[in-house]
PDB file of C-alpha atoms in Angstrom:
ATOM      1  CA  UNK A 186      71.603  34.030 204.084  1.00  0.00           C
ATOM      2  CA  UNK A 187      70.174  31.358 206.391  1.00  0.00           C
ATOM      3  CA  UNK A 188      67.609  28.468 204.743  1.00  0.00           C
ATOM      4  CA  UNK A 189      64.346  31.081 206.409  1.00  0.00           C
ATOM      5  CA  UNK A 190      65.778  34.199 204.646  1.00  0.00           C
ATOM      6  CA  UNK A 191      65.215  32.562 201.276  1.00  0.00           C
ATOM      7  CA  UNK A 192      62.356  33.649 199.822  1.00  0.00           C
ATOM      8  CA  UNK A 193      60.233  30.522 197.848  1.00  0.00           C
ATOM      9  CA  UNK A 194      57.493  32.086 195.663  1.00  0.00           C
ATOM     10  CA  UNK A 195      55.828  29.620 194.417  1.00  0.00           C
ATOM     11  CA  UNK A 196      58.407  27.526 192.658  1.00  0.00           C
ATOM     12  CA  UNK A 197      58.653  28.702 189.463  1.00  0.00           C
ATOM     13  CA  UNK A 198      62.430  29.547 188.697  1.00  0.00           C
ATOM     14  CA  UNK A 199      61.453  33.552 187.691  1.00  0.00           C
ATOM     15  CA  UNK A 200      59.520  34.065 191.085  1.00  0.00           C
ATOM     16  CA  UNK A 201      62.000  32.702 193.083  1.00  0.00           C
ATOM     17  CA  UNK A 202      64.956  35.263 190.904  1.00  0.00           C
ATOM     18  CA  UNK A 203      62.407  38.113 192.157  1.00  0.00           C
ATOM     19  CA  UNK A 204      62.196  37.326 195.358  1.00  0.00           C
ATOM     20  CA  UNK A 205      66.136  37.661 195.496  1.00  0.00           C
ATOM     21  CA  UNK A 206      65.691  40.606 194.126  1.00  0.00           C
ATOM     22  CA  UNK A 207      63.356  42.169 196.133  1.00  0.00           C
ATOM     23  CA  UNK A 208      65.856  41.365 199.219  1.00  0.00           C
ATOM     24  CA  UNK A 209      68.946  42.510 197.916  1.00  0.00           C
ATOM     25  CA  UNK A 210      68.476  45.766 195.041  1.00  0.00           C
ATOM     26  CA  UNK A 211      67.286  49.278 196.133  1.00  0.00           C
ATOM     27  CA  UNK A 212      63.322  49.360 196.704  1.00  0.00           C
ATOM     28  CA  UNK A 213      63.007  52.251 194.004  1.00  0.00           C
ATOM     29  CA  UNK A 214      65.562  49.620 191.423  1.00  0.00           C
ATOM     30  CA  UNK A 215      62.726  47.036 192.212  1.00  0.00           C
ATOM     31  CA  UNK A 216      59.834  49.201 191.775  1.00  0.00           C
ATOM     32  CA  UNK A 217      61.581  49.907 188.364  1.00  0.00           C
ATOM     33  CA  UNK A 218      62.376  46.756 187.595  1.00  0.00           C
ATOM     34  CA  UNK A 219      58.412  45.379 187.878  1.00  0.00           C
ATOM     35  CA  UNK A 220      57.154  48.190 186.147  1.00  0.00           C
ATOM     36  CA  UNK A 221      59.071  46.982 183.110  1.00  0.00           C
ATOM     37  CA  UNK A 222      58.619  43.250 183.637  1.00  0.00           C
ATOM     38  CA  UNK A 223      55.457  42.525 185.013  1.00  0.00           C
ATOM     39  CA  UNK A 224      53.719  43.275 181.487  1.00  0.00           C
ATOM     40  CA  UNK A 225      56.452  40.719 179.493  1.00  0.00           C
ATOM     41  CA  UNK A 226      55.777  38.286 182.626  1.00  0.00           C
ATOM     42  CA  UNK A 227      52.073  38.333 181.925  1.00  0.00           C
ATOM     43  CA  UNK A 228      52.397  38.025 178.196  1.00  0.00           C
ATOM     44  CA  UNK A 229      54.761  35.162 178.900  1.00  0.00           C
ATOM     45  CA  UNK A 230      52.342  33.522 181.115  1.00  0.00           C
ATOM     46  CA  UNK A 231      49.731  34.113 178.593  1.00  0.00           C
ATOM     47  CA  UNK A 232      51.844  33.089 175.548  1.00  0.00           C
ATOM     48  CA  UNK A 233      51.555  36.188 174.129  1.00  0.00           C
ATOM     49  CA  UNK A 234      55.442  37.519 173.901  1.00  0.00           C
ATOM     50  CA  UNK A 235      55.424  37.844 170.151  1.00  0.00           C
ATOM     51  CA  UNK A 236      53.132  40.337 169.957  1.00  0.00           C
ATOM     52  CA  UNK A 237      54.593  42.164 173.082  1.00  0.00           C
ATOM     53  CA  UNK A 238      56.871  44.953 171.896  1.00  0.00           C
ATOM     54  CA  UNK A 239      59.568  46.995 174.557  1.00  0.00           C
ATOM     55  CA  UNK A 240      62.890  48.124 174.749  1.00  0.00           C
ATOM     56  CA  UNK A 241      65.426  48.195 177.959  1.00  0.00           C
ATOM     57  CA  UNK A 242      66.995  51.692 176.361  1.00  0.00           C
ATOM     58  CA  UNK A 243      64.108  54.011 175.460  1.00  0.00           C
ATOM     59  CA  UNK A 244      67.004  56.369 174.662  1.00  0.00           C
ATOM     60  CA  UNK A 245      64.649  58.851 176.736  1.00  0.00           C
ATOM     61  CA  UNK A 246      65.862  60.598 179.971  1.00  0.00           C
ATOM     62  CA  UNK A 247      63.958  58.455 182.244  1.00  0.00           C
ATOM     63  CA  UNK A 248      66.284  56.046 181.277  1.00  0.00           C
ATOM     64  CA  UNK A 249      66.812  52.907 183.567  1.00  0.00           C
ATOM     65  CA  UNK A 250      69.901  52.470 185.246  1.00  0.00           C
ATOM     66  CA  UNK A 251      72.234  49.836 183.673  1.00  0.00           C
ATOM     67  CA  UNK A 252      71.987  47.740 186.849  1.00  0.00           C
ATOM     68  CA  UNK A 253      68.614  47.685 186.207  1.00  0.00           C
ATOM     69  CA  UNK A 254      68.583  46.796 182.994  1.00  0.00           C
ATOM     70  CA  UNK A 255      70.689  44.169 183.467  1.00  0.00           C
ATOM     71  CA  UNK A 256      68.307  42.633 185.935  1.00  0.00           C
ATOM     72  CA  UNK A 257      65.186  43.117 183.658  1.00  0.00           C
ATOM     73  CA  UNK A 258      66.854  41.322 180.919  1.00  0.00           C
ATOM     74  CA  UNK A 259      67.889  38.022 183.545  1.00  0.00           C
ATOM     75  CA  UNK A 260      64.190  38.316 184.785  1.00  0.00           C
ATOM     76  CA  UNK A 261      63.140  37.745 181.566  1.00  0.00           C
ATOM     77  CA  UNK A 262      65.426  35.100 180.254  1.00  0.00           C
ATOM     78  CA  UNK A 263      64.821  33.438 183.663  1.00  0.00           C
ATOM     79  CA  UNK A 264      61.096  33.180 182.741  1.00  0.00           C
ATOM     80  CA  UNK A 265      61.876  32.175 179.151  1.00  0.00           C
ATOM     81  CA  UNK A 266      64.477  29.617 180.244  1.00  0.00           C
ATOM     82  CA  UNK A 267      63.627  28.513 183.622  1.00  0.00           C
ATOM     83  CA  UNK A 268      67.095  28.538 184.115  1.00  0.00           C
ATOM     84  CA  UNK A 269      69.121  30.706 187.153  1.00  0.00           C
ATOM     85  CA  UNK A 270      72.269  30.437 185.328  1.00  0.00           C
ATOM     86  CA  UNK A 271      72.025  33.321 183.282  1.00  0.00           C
ATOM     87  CA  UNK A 272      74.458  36.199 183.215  1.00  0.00           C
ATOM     88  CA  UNK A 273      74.653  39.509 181.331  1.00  0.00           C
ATOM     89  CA  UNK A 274      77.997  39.939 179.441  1.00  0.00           C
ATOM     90  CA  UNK A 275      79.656  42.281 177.035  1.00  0.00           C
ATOM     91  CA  UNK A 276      81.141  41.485 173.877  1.00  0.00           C
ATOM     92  CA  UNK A 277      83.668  43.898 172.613  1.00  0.00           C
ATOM     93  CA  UNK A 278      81.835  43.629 168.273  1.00  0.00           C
ATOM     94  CA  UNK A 279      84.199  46.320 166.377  1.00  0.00           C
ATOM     95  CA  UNK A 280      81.006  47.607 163.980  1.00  0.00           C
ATOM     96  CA  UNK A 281      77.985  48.583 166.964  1.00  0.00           C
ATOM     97  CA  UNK A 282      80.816  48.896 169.829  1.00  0.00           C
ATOM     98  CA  UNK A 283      79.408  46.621 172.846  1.00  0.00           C
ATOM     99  CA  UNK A 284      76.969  44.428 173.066  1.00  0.00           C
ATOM    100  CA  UNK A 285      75.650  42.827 176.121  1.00  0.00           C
ATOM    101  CA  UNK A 286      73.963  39.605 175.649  1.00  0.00           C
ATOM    102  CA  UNK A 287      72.318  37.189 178.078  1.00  0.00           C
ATOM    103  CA  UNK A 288      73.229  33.748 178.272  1.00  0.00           C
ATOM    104  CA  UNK A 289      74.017  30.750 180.485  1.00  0.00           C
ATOM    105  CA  UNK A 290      77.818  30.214 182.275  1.00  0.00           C
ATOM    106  CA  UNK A 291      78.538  27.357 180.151  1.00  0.00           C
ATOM    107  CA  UNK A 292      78.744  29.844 176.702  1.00  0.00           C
ATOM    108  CA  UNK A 293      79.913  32.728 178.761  1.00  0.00           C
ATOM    109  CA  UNK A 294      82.846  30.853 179.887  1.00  0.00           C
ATOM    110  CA  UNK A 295      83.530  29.690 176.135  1.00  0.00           C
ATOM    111  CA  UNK A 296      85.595  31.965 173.884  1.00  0.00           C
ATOM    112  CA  UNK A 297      84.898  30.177 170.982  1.00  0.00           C
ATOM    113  CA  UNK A 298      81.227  30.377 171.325  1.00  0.00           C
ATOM    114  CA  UNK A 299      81.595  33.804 172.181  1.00  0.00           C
ATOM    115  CA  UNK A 300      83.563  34.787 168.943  1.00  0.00           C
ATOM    116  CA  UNK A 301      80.640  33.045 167.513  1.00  0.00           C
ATOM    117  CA  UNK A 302      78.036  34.998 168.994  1.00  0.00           C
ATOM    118  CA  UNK A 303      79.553  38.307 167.800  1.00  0.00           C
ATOM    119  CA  UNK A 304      80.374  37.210 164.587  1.00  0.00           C
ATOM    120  CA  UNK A 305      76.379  36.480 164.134  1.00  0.00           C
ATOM    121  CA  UNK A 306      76.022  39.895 165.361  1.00  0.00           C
ATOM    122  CA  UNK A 307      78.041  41.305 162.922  1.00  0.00           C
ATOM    123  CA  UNK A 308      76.384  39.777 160.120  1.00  0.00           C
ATOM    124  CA  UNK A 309      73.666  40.481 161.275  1.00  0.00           C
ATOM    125  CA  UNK A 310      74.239  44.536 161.570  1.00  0.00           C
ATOM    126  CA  UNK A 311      76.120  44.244 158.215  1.00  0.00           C
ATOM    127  CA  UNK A 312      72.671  43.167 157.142  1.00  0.00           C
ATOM    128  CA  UNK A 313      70.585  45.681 158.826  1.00  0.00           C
ATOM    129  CA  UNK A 314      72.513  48.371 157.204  1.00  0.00           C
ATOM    130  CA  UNK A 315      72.368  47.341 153.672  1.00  0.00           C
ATOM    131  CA  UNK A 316      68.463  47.143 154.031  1.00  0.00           C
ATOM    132  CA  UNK A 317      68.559  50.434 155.855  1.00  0.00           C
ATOM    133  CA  UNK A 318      70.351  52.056 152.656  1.00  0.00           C
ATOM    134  CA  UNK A 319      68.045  50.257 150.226  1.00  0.00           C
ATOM    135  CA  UNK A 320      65.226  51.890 152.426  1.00  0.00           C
ATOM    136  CA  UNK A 321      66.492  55.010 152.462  1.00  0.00           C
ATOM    137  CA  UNK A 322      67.482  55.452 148.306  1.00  0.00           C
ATOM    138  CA  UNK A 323      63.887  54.115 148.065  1.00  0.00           C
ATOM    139  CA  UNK A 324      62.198  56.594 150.244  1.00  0.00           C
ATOM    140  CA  UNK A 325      61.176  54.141 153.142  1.00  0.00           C
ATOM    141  CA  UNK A 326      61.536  54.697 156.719  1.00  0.00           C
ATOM    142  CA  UNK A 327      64.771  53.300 158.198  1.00  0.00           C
ATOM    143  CA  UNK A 328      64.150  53.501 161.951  1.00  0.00           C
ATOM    144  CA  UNK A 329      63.960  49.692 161.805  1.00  0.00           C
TER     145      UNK A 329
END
């Protein structure tokens, strides 16, 4: 890609991500892709994201593409971060199965923080399933 095929939006790290985006996925992947972050982008922009709820795997049939996915989820921590180091990985947790996480090269690159990372996540379902079976002996939903 010569210096005039990169695209320059208008600086911020996220638009310029997008415009590479735009240039190099499918044009239906992209149209995908906006339709699911141009409402986080906004709230971002707006400092609204806590009250912004959505998931990447409605678990629905329309469900988007793992390559998409992937991309949503490095959109967004591009705009959160401001960083274009991010990558999607996998980590192999033996309770959920795998877990893809976003973060930057530095801790994907570092098995140690990496072990960390899953062992949080393990706690942390450990924990979700203990209050799921207090919910559930004590009548409460448990679709948490």
């Amino acid at each position: 890609m010569s210096d005039s095929e990169i695209p320059h939006g208008d600086g911020r790290p996220v638009d310029v991500y997008l415009d590479l985006l735009r240039i190099r996925m499918d044009t239906e992947d992209y149209r995908l892709l906006m339709r699911v972050v141009e409402p986080v982008l906004q709230a971002i922009d707006e400092e609204r994201l806590s009250s912004l709820d959505f998931a990447l795997d409605s678990g629905a049939d329309d469900e988007l593409p793992q390559e998409v996915r992937d991309e949503v989820a490095l959109v967004i921590a591009t705009a959160v971060t401001g960083r274009l180091d991010n990558e999607v990985i996998e980590l192999d947790v033996d309770e959920t199965g795998p877990v893809r996480i976003v973060t930057d090269a530095s801790t994907a690159s570092d098995p140690v923080r990496l072990s960390e990372i899953a062992d949080y996540i393990k706690e942390r379902h450990r924990q979700t399933e203990e209050l799921r079976g207090i919910a559930k002996v004590s009548g409460l939903p448990t679709d948490f």
